[in-house]
Structures are given as C-alpha cells and as structure tokens.
PDB file of C-alpha atoms in Angstrom:
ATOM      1  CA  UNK A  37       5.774   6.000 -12.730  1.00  0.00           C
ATOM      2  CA  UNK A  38       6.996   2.318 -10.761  1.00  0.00           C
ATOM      3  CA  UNK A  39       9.482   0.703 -12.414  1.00  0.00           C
ATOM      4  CA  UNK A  40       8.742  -2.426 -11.221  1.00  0.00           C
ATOM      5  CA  UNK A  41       5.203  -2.707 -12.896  1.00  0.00           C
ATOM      6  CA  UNK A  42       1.735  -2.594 -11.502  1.00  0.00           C
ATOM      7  CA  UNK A  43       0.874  -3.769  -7.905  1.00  0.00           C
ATOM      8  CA  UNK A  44      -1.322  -6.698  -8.299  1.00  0.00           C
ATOM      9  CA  UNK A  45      -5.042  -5.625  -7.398  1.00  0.00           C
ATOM     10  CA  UNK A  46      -5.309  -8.662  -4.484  1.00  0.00           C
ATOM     11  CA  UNK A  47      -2.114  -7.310  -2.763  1.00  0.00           C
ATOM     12  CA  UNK A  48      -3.749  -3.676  -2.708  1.00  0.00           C
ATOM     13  CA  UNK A  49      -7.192  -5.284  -2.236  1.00  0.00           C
ATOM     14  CA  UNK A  50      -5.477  -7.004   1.008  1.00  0.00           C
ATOM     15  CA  UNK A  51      -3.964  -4.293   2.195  1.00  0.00           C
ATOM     16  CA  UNK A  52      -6.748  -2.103   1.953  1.00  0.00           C
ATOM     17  CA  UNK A  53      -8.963  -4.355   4.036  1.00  0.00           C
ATOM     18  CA  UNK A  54      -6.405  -4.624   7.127  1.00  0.00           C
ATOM     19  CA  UNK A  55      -6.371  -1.004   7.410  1.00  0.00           C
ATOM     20  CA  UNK A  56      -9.922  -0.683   7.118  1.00  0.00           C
ATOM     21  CA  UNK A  57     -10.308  -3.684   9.522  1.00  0.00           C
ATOM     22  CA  UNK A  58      -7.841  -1.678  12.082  1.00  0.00           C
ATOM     23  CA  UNK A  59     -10.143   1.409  11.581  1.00  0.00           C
ATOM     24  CA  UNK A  60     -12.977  -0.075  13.169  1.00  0.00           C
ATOM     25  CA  UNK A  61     -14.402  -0.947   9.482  1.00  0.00           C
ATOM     26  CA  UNK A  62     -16.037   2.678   9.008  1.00  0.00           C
ATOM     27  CA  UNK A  63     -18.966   2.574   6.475  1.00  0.00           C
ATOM     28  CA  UNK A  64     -18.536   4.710   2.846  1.00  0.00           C
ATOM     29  CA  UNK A  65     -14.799   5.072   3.351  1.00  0.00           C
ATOM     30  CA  UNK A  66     -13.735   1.926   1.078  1.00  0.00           C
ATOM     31  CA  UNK A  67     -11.933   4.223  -1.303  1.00  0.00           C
ATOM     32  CA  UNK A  68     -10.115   5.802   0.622  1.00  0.00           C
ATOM     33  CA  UNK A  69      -8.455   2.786   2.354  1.00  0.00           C
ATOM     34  CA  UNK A  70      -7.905   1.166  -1.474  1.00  0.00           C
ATOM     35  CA  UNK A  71      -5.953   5.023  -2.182  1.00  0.00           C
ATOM     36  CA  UNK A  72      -3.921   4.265   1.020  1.00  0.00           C
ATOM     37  CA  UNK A  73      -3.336   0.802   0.660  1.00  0.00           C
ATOM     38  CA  UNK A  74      -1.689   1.574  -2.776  1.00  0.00           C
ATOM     39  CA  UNK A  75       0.281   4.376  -1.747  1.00  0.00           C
ATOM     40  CA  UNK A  76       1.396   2.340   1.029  1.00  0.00           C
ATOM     41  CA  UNK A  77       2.737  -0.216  -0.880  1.00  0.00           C
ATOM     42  CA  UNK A  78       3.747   1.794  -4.276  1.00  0.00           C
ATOM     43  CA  UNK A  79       6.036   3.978  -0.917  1.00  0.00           C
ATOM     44  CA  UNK A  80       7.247   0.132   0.114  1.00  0.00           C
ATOM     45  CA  UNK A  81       8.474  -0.943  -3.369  1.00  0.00           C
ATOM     46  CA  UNK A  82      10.057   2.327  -3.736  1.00  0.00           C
ATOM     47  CA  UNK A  83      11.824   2.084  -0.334  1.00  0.00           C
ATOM     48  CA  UNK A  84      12.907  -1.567  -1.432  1.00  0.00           C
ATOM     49  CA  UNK A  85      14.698  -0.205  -4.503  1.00  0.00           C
ATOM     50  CA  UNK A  86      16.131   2.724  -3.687  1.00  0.00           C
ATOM     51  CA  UNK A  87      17.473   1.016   0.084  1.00  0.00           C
ATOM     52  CA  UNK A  88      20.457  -0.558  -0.387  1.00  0.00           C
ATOM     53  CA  UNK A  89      22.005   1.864  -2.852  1.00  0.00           C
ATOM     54  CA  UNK A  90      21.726   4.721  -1.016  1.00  0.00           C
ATOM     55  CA  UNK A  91      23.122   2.810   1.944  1.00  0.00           C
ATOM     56  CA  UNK A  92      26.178   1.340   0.167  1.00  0.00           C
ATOM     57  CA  UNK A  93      26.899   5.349  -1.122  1.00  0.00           C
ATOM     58  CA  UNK A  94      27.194   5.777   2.102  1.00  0.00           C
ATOM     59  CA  UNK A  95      29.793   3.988   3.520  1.00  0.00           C
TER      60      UNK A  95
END
C-alpha cells in the first residue's frame, strides 16, 4: 500500500481534530474526519515521493 510505513496514529489523530475543529466540531461525525485526516495525509506522503521525480522527467 505506502511505502513509507504506517502514519503514526497522533499525526492522523491531529489532523483529524483540526478539520473537525474547522467544521464547527459536528457531533457523531468523528469517523469520518479520522477517514479524511488519513487520506489526507497518506495523499501528502504520496505527493512528497512521487514530486520531485516527476518534475526532474520533466525538464
């Protein structure tokens, strides 16, 4: 799946907060801000590794 290992369950656990905390902290919705929060940051490691190697094929 990730290459670089598992995300660390405080980052997503941070994560997931500040983007319930930006949604007004709706009530029953803490899974699906802990989904988000990992795909978030499983589509940021991703973008990391891939970044500069597509970049350098292109130039």
């Amino acid at each position: 799946m990730d290459d670089d290992g598992p995300i660390p369950i405080e980052e997503i656990r941070q994560r997931a907060y500040d983007l319930w905390d930006r949604h007004h902290r709706p009530e029953g919705q803490e899974m699906r801000f802990w989904v988000l929060a990992e795909r978030e940051l499983r589509a940021e490691r991703r973008s990391r590794r891939d970044g500069p190697a597509s970049q350098s094929s292109q130039g």
